[in-house]
Amino acid sequence: MPADSHPSVVVLGGGLSGIATAWCLARAGWRNITLIERGPELGGLAGSFEKDGHFYPLGYHHILHRDRALLFFLNEIGALPDVRWRKIRMLFRVAEGLFDLGTPGGFLRFPMALSDKFRFVRLMMKAFNKRDWTDWNNRSAAELIDAWAGPGVRKAIFEKLSRLKFDLPCSEVSGAWLGARLHFREGSAPLGYIPHANWTKVLCEGVARLIRDAGVSVRVRSTVARLHAEDGRIRTAELQDGTRVEGDLFVSTIPTEVFCKLISDETPHLRSIQYTGLISVVCATRQKIEPEFYWMNLASLDRAACGIFLLSSLNPTIGRAGDACVNFVTHLQSRDRPLFHLSDDELLAVYKADFRAVFGFELEPFWTNIARVPMYSPVFNRGFQNPAIRSATWRNCYFAGNYRTFPSIVSTGTALASGVETGRAILVDHRQDSDLQERINSFRLKSMPKA
Ligand SMILES: Cc1cc2nc3c(=O)[nH]c(=O)nc-3n(C[C@H](O)[C@H](O)[C@H](O)COP(=O)(O)OP(=O)(O)OC[C@H]3O[C@@H](n4cnc5c(N)ncnc54)[C@H](O)[C@@H]3O)c2cc1C
């Protein structure tokens, strides 16, 4: 097909899924692609901020060794050889104290019946060996844990984790989602990072370069305010400043809730998707923080934060030498929760109280960055189903993003993979194809060098 006969494409949202869709089409020879992003640069949730010449993620980000699409793209931009892997320490804070479930001693001391500990280990091994979780789509996380490990394990561990992640009991969370998450072994395998850098910045800049080099027209600081349709097709994206961008095809990678507000008529399925809210506060201190850990689950459920991350424990060179970089994270069932609406000072005071309760001294940060994400992740409740890749209402509209990657974990890699899948679907609808998915699926990590 000659290049100029390809349809023009407008991609809504310049996070990783939008970038991946644009790249998939551009490398297949499509030349008229416009990507529209509200923020000042591309990257979305994987974006960064700068303090004193160093860059940090909006909230903890680590590379998972099973996240093939992410590893593939890191390789594609030449950054994979720079990735280093570190076994991290994950702590579990309950009323009885702090426990490292990754060590035999910590696991044995954890307040749970010995018989439940055996059941827990069996559950983890079973989950590790199961790749496809679709048979658990319509069952709850409570059913999964009760069937595979028992209510004792659920009460001691998973009810707490479910509250921390979704602000919901296990009975309301999808069993498929929990199973897929256990399969990924997020806390027990080594995690990746790039020394002397914030790896998400390296990734976002690298993939932004890929699409710019491939001729994609990128419009940042451009908020889509409305979509105009005619005869069952979306015709125009109207930006907040009144500019109109026309296209033959549209790809939405923005949260479904935002999309449904931009255009009047969409399926009930899309409208029913609800999003969790997220607060992430990153700060730096020169105080020494002990015990050593990267990830602490505040499973006592008596604090505002769900987790505290010590970013400098995974990547000691992320900031200035000797700085400790602390990240407080709270997942909220929705952005309507009062915590989401506290002022910056109030929020900081709440997290400092959490810090005092856990570490026994006052946190004295010398800078702080607060990110409030009103729509972070779809609530993966029991029965959640991915919306179709092609809009049921608009003949020329496609979807990509982490609301389509259930039951997989929500990650940079799954966002990239979703973008590639949608790019391919568009190509197939226009009698072309892409080898990207096969290349991602066959991608293998050859080694996992330590720092
Ligand atoms: C605190 C935190 C920790 C995380 N930890 C990890 C981790 O450890 N490892 C990992 O791999 N992943 C992690 N992730 C997940 C990962 O960052 C995301 O899943 C991924 O970046 C999502 O990409 P996306 O393109 O699907 O969505 P988004 O990044 O949300 O992209 C959507 C884009 O659309 C834009 N947009 C929205 N509305 C409009 C509009 N009206 N007009 C124009 N543009 C619009 C937004 O600005 C945004 O850039 C984490 C995320 C967070 C927030």
Coordinates of C-alpha atoms in Angstrom, one line a residue, residues 9-436:
V9 CA -4.8 8.3 13.0
V10 CA -5.4 10.4 16.1
V11 CA -4.1 8.8 19.3
L12 CA -5.6 10.3 22.5
G13 CA -3.1 10.2 25.4
G14 CA 0.7 10.1 25.3
G15 CA 1.3 7.5 28.0
L16 CA 3.1 4.3 27.2
S17 CA 0.1 2.6 25.6
G18 CA -0.5 5.6 23.2
I19 CA 3.1 5.7 22.3
A20 CA 3.2 2.0 21.6
T21 CA 0.1 2.1 19.3
A22 CA 1.6 5.1 17.4
W23 CA 4.9 3.3 17.0
C24 CA 3.4 0.0 15.9
L25 CA 1.5 1.9 13.1
A26 CA 4.4 4.1 12.2
R27 CA 6.9 1.2 11.8
A28 CA 4.3 -0.4 9.4
G29 CA 4.6 2.6 7.2
W30 CA 1.7 4.7 8.3
R31 CA 2.7 8.4 8.0
N32 CA -0.3 10.4 9.2
I33 CA -0.4 9.8 12.9
T34 CA -1.0 12.5 15.5
L35 CA -0.6 11.8 19.2
I36 CA -2.3 14.2 21.6
E37 CA -1.1 14.5 25.2
R38 CA -2.4 16.8 27.9
G39 CA 0.9 16.9 29.9
P40 CA 4.1 18.9 29.1
E41 CA 5.8 15.7 28.0
L42 CA 5.0 12.1 27.1
G43 CA 4.9 9.3 29.7
G44 CA 1.7 9.7 31.7
L45 CA 1.8 7.7 34.9
A46 CA 5.4 6.7 34.1
G47 CA 6.4 10.4 34.1
S48 CA 9.1 12.0 36.2
F49 CA 9.9 15.1 38.2
E50 CA 13.2 16.8 38.8
K51 CA 14.9 17.9 42.1
D52 CA 18.4 19.4 42.3
G53 CA 19.4 18.0 38.9
H54 CA 18.1 14.4 39.7
F55 CA 15.0 12.8 38.3
Y56 CA 12.5 10.7 40.2
P57 CA 9.4 8.7 39.3
L58 CA 6.0 10.1 40.4
G59 CA 5.9 7.0 42.6
Y60 CA 7.9 3.8 43.0
H61 CA 8.6 2.0 39.7
H62 CA 10.6 -1.2 39.4
I63 CA 11.3 -3.5 36.4
L64 CA 9.7 -6.9 36.6
H65 CA 11.8 -9.7 35.1
R66 CA 8.7 -11.3 33.6
D67 CA 7.5 -8.0 32.0
R68 CA 8.4 -9.0 28.5
A69 CA 7.0 -6.0 26.6
L70 CA 8.9 -3.7 28.9
L71 CA 12.2 -5.6 28.5
F72 CA 11.6 -5.7 24.7
F73 CA 11.1 -1.9 24.6
L74 CA 14.1 -1.2 26.9
N75 CA 16.2 -3.3 24.5
E76 CA 14.7 -1.5 21.5
I77 CA 15.9 1.9 22.9
G78 CA 19.3 0.5 23.8
A79 CA 18.8 0.7 27.6
L80 CA 18.5 -3.0 28.6
P81 CA 22.3 -3.5 29.0
D82 CA 22.2 -0.7 31.6
V83 CA 19.5 -2.4 33.8
R84 CA 20.7 -3.9 37.1
W85 CA 18.8 -6.4 39.2
R86 CA 18.6 -6.4 43.0
K87 CA 16.8 -8.7 45.4
I88 CA 14.8 -6.4 47.6
R89 CA 13.5 -6.6 51.1
M90 CA 9.8 -6.5 51.4
L91 CA 8.4 -6.0 54.9
F92 CA 4.9 -6.6 56.2
R93 CA 3.8 -4.4 59.1
V94 CA 1.0 -5.8 61.2
A95 CA -0.1 -5.1 64.8
E96 CA 2.4 -7.5 66.2
G97 CA 5.4 -5.8 64.4
L98 CA 7.5 -5.9 61.2
F99 CA 8.0 -9.1 59.4
D100 CA 10.2 -10.1 56.4
L101 CA 8.2 -12.8 54.8
G102 CA 11.0 -13.4 52.3
T103 CA 13.3 -15.0 55.0
P104 CA 12.6 -18.3 56.7
G105 CA 13.0 -16.6 60.2
G106 CA 10.6 -13.8 59.4
F107 CA 8.1 -16.1 57.8
L108 CA 8.2 -18.5 60.8
R109 CA 7.7 -15.6 63.3
F110 CA 4.8 -14.1 61.3
P111 CA 1.6 -14.4 63.4
M112 CA -0.2 -17.2 61.4
A113 CA -0.8 -20.8 62.3
L114 CA 1.9 -23.2 61.1
S115 CA -0.6 -25.2 59.1
D116 CA -1.6 -22.0 57.3
K117 CA 2.0 -21.3 56.6
F118 CA 2.3 -24.6 54.7
R119 CA -0.9 -23.7 52.9
F120 CA 0.5 -20.3 52.0
V121 CA 3.6 -21.8 50.5
R122 CA 1.5 -24.3 48.5
L123 CA -0.6 -21.5 47.2
M124 CA 2.4 -19.5 46.0
M125 CA 3.9 -22.5 44.3
K126 CA 0.6 -23.3 42.6
A127 CA 0.1 -19.7 41.5
F128 CA 3.7 -19.5 40.2
N129 CA 3.0 -22.4 37.9
K130 CA -0.3 -21.1 36.5
R131 CA 0.0 -18.7 33.6
D132 CA -3.6 -18.4 32.4
W133 CA -6.1 -17.1 35.0
T134 CA -9.2 -16.6 32.9
D135 CA -11.0 -19.5 34.6
W136 CA -11.1 -17.3 37.7
N137 CA -12.6 -14.2 36.0
N138 CA -16.0 -14.6 37.6
R139 CA -14.8 -15.7 41.0
S140 CA -13.5 -13.6 43.8
A141 CA -10.1 -13.4 45.4
A142 CA -11.7 -14.8 48.6
E143 CA -12.9 -17.9 46.7
L144 CA -9.4 -18.4 45.3
I145 CA -7.6 -18.1 48.6
D146 CA -10.2 -20.1 50.5
A147 CA -10.0 -22.9 47.9
W148 CA -6.2 -23.0 47.5
A149 CA -5.1 -22.0 51.0
G150 CA -8.0 -21.6 53.4
P151 CA -9.6 -18.7 55.3
G152 CA -6.8 -18.5 57.9
V153 CA -4.3 -17.5 55.1
R154 CA -6.9 -15.1 53.7
K155 CA -7.5 -13.4 57.0
A156 CA -3.9 -13.2 58.0
I157 CA -2.5 -11.9 54.7
F158 CA -4.8 -11.4 51.7
E159 CA -7.7 -9.4 53.4
K160 CA -5.1 -6.9 54.4
L161 CA -3.4 -6.7 50.9
S162 CA -6.8 -6.4 49.3
R163 CA -7.6 -3.4 51.5
L164 CA -4.3 -1.9 50.8
K165 CA -4.6 -2.2 47.0
F166 CA -8.3 -1.6 46.4
D167 CA -9.7 -0.5 49.7
L168 CA -12.0 -3.5 49.3
P169 CA -12.5 -6.9 50.9
C170 CA -11.2 -10.0 49.1
S171 CA -14.8 -11.0 48.4
E172 CA -15.2 -8.0 46.0
V173 CA -11.8 -8.3 44.2
S174 CA -11.3 -10.5 41.2
G175 CA -9.7 -14.0 41.8
A176 CA -8.1 -13.8 38.3
W177 CA -6.5 -10.5 39.2
L178 CA -5.0 -11.8 42.4
G179 CA -3.9 -15.1 40.8
A180 CA -2.1 -13.2 38.0
R181 CA -0.4 -11.0 40.5
L182 CA 0.8 -13.9 42.6
H183 CA 2.1 -15.5 39.4
F184 CA 4.3 -12.5 38.7
R185 CA 6.0 -12.9 42.1
E186 CA 6.5 -9.2 42.4
G187 CA 8.2 -9.1 45.8
S188 CA 10.3 -12.3 45.8
A189 CA 12.2 -12.1 42.5
P190 CA 14.9 -9.5 41.9
L191 CA 13.7 -6.1 40.6
G192 CA 15.4 -4.0 37.9
Y193 CA 16.5 -0.4 37.8
I194 CA 19.1 1.7 35.9
P195 CA 21.9 3.1 38.1
H196 CA 22.5 6.9 38.1
A197 CA 19.1 7.4 36.5
N198 CA 15.4 7.2 36.9
W199 CA 14.6 4.3 34.6
T200 CA 11.1 5.4 33.7
K201 CA 12.6 8.7 32.4
V202 CA 15.0 6.7 30.3
L203 CA 12.1 4.6 29.0
C204 CA 9.8 7.4 28.3
E205 CA 12.4 9.5 26.5
G206 CA 13.6 6.5 24.5
V207 CA 10.1 5.5 23.3
A208 CA 9.2 9.2 22.6
R209 CA 12.4 9.3 20.4
L210 CA 11.2 6.1 18.6
I211 CA 7.9 7.7 17.5
R212 CA 9.4 11.1 16.7
D213 CA 12.0 9.4 14.5
A214 CA 9.2 7.4 12.9
G215 CA 7.5 10.6 11.9
V216 CA 4.6 10.7 14.4
S217 CA 3.4 14.2 15.0
V218 CA 3.3 14.8 18.8
R219 CA 1.2 17.5 20.4
V220 CA 2.0 18.0 24.1
R221 CA 0.2 20.4 26.4
S222 CA -2.9 19.7 24.4
T223 CA -6.0 18.6 26.3
V224 CA -8.8 16.9 24.3
A225 CA -12.0 18.7 25.4
R226 CA -14.5 17.0 23.1
L227 CA -14.9 14.5 20.4
H228 CA -17.2 15.2 17.5
A229 CA -18.9 12.3 15.6
E230 CA -21.1 12.0 12.5
D231 CA -22.7 8.9 10.9
G232 CA -21.3 6.5 13.6
R233 CA -17.7 7.7 13.2
I234 CA -15.6 10.0 15.3
R235 CA -14.5 12.9 13.0
T236 CA -12.7 15.5 15.1
A237 CA -10.9 15.9 18.4
E238 CA -11.5 19.4 19.7
L239 CA -8.7 20.6 22.0
Q240 CA -9.2 22.9 25.0
D241 CA -7.8 25.9 23.0
G242 CA -10.4 25.3 20.3
T243 CA -8.0 23.7 17.8
R244 CA -9.7 20.8 15.9
V245 CA -7.7 17.7 14.9
E246 CA -9.4 15.5 12.3
G247 CA -8.7 11.9 11.7
D248 CA -9.9 8.8 9.9
L249 CA -9.3 6.6 12.9
F250 CA -9.1 7.4 16.6
V251 CA -7.4 5.4 19.4
S252 CA -8.3 6.2 23.0
T253 CA -5.7 5.4 25.6
I254 CA -7.1 7.9 28.2
P255 CA -9.1 6.5 31.2
T256 CA -12.5 5.2 30.1
E257 CA -14.2 7.6 32.4
V258 CA -12.6 10.6 30.7
F259 CA -13.4 9.2 27.2
C260 CA -17.0 8.7 28.1
K261 CA -17.2 12.4 29.1
L262 CA -15.7 13.5 25.8
I263 CA -18.4 11.9 23.7
S264 CA -22.0 11.4 24.5
D265 CA -22.7 7.9 23.6
E266 CA -20.7 4.8 24.6
T267 CA -21.5 1.3 25.8
P268 CA -22.7 0.7 29.4
H269 CA -19.7 -1.6 29.8
L270 CA -17.2 1.2 29.2
R271 CA -19.2 3.5 31.5
S272 CA -19.3 1.0 34.3
I273 CA -15.5 0.9 34.7
Q274 CA -14.5 2.6 38.0
Y275 CA -11.1 3.9 38.9
T276 CA -9.1 3.8 42.1
G277 CA -7.4 7.0 43.2
L278 CA -3.8 7.1 44.2
I279 CA -1.7 9.5 46.3
S280 CA 2.1 9.3 46.0
V281 CA 4.4 11.5 48.1
V282 CA 8.1 11.3 47.3
C283 CA 10.6 13.0 49.6
A284 CA 14.3 13.1 50.3
T285 CA 16.1 13.1 53.7
R286 CA 19.7 12.7 54.9
Q287 CA 18.4 10.8 57.9
K288 CA 19.4 7.1 58.3
I289 CA 16.3 4.9 58.0
E290 CA 16.3 1.5 59.6
P291 CA 15.6 -1.4 59.2
E292 CA 16.7 -1.7 55.6
F293 CA 13.8 -2.3 53.2
Y294 CA 12.5 -1.3 49.8
W295 CA 8.9 -2.0 50.2
M296 CA 6.8 -2.0 53.4
N297 CA 3.2 -3.0 53.4
L298 CA 1.4 -1.2 56.2
A299 CA -0.9 -4.1 56.7
S300 CA -1.8 -3.1 60.2
L301 CA -4.4 -1.0 58.3
D302 CA -4.2 1.8 61.0
R303 CA -2.2 4.3 58.8
A304 CA -3.0 6.6 56.0
A305 CA -0.3 5.2 53.7
C306 CA -0.8 1.7 52.3
G307 CA 2.9 1.3 51.6
I308 CA 6.2 3.0 52.2
F309 CA 9.0 2.6 49.6
L310 CA 12.6 3.4 50.0
L311 CA 13.5 4.2 46.4
S312 CA 17.2 4.6 47.3
S313 CA 17.2 1.1 48.6
L314 CA 16.5 -0.4 45.1
N315 CA 18.5 2.3 43.3
P316 CA 21.1 3.9 45.7
T317 CA 22.2 6.3 42.9
I318 CA 18.8 7.7 42.0
G319 CA 19.6 11.0 43.8
R320 CA 22.6 12.5 45.6
A321 CA 24.9 10.2 47.4
G322 CA 23.7 9.5 50.9
D323 CA 20.2 10.8 50.4
A324 CA 17.3 8.5 51.4
C325 CA 14.4 8.8 49.0
V326 CA 11.1 7.9 50.7
N327 CA 7.8 7.3 48.9
F328 CA 4.4 7.1 50.7
V329 CA 1.7 5.6 48.6
T330 CA -2.1 5.3 49.3
H331 CA -4.5 3.5 47.1
L332 CA -8.1 4.7 47.5
Q333 CA -11.3 3.0 46.3
S334 CA -12.0 6.3 44.6
R335 CA -10.9 9.8 44.5
D336 CA -13.9 10.8 46.6
R337 CA -12.2 9.7 49.7
P338 CA -11.4 12.6 52.1
L339 CA -7.7 11.9 52.1
F340 CA -7.5 12.7 48.4
H341 CA -8.7 16.2 49.2
L342 CA -6.4 17.2 52.0
S343 CA -4.1 20.1 51.4
D344 CA -0.4 19.4 50.7
D345 CA 0.5 20.4 54.3
E346 CA -2.2 18.3 55.8
L347 CA -1.2 15.3 53.7
L348 CA 2.4 15.7 54.6
A349 CA 1.5 15.8 58.3
V350 CA -0.5 12.6 58.0
Y351 CA 2.4 10.7 56.3
K352 CA 4.9 12.1 58.8
A353 CA 2.7 10.7 61.5
D354 CA 2.8 7.3 59.7
F355 CA 6.6 7.6 59.5
R356 CA 6.9 8.4 63.2
A357 CA 4.6 5.4 64.1
V358 CA 6.7 3.0 62.1
F359 CA 10.3 4.2 62.6
G360 CA 10.0 6.0 65.9
F361 CA 11.5 9.4 64.9
E362 CA 10.4 12.5 63.0
L363 CA 11.0 12.6 59.3
E364 CA 12.7 15.8 58.1
P365 CA 12.5 15.9 54.3
F366 CA 14.4 18.6 52.4
W367 CA 12.2 18.4 49.4
T368 CA 8.8 16.8 48.8
N369 CA 6.8 16.0 45.6
I370 CA 3.1 15.2 45.9
A371 CA 1.2 13.5 43.1
R372 CA -2.6 12.9 43.3
V373 CA -3.8 10.5 40.5
P374 CA -7.6 10.7 40.4
M375 CA -7.8 7.7 38.0
Y376 CA -5.0 5.3 38.6
S377 CA -6.3 1.7 38.0
P378 CA -9.6 0.2 37.1
V379 CA -11.2 -1.4 40.1
F380 CA -10.7 -5.1 39.2
N381 CA -13.7 -6.4 41.0
R382 CA -15.2 -9.9 40.6
G383 CA -16.5 -10.2 37.0
F384 CA -14.4 -7.5 35.6
Q385 CA -14.0 -7.9 31.8
N386 CA -11.8 -6.0 29.4
P387 CA -13.7 -3.8 27.0
A388 CA -13.3 -4.8 23.4
I389 CA -10.5 -3.4 21.4
R390 CA -12.9 -1.9 18.8
S391 CA -15.6 0.5 20.0
A392 CA -19.1 -0.9 19.8
T393 CA -20.5 2.5 19.1
W394 CA -18.0 4.2 16.8
R395 CA -16.9 2.3 13.8
N396 CA -13.5 4.0 13.6
C397 CA -12.5 4.0 17.2
Y398 CA -10.1 1.6 19.1
F399 CA -9.0 1.3 22.7
A400 CA -5.7 0.6 24.4
G401 CA -4.4 0.9 28.0
N402 CA -4.4 -0.9 31.3
Y403 CA -8.2 -1.2 31.5
R404 CA -7.7 -3.7 28.7
T405 CA -5.0 -5.9 30.2
F406 CA -6.9 -7.6 33.0
P407 CA -6.1 -9.9 34.7
S408 CA -2.5 -9.1 34.2
I409 CA -0.8 -6.7 36.6
V410 CA -0.9 -3.0 35.7
S411 CA 2.5 -2.1 34.6
T412 CA 4.6 -0.1 32.1
G413 CA 5.0 -3.4 30.2
T414 CA 1.3 -4.2 30.1
A415 CA 0.5 -0.7 28.9
L416 CA 3.1 -1.0 26.1
A417 CA 1.8 -4.5 25.2
S418 CA -1.8 -3.2 25.1
G419 CA -0.7 -0.4 22.7
V420 CA 1.0 -2.9 20.4
E421 CA -2.1 -5.1 20.4
T422 CA -4.3 -2.3 19.4
G423 CA -1.8 -1.1 16.7
R424 CA -1.9 -4.6 15.3
A425 CA -5.7 -4.8 15.3
I426 CA -5.8 -1.6 13.3
L427 CA -3.3 -3.0 10.8
V428 CA -5.2 -6.3 10.5
D429 CA -8.4 -4.3 9.8
H430 CA -6.5 -2.6 7.0
R431 CA -5.1 -5.9 5.6
Q432 CA -1.6 -5.4 7.0
D433 CA 0.1 -7.1 10.0
S434 CA 2.8 -6.5 12.5
D435 CA 5.4 -8.9 13.9
L436 CA 5.8 -6.9 17.1

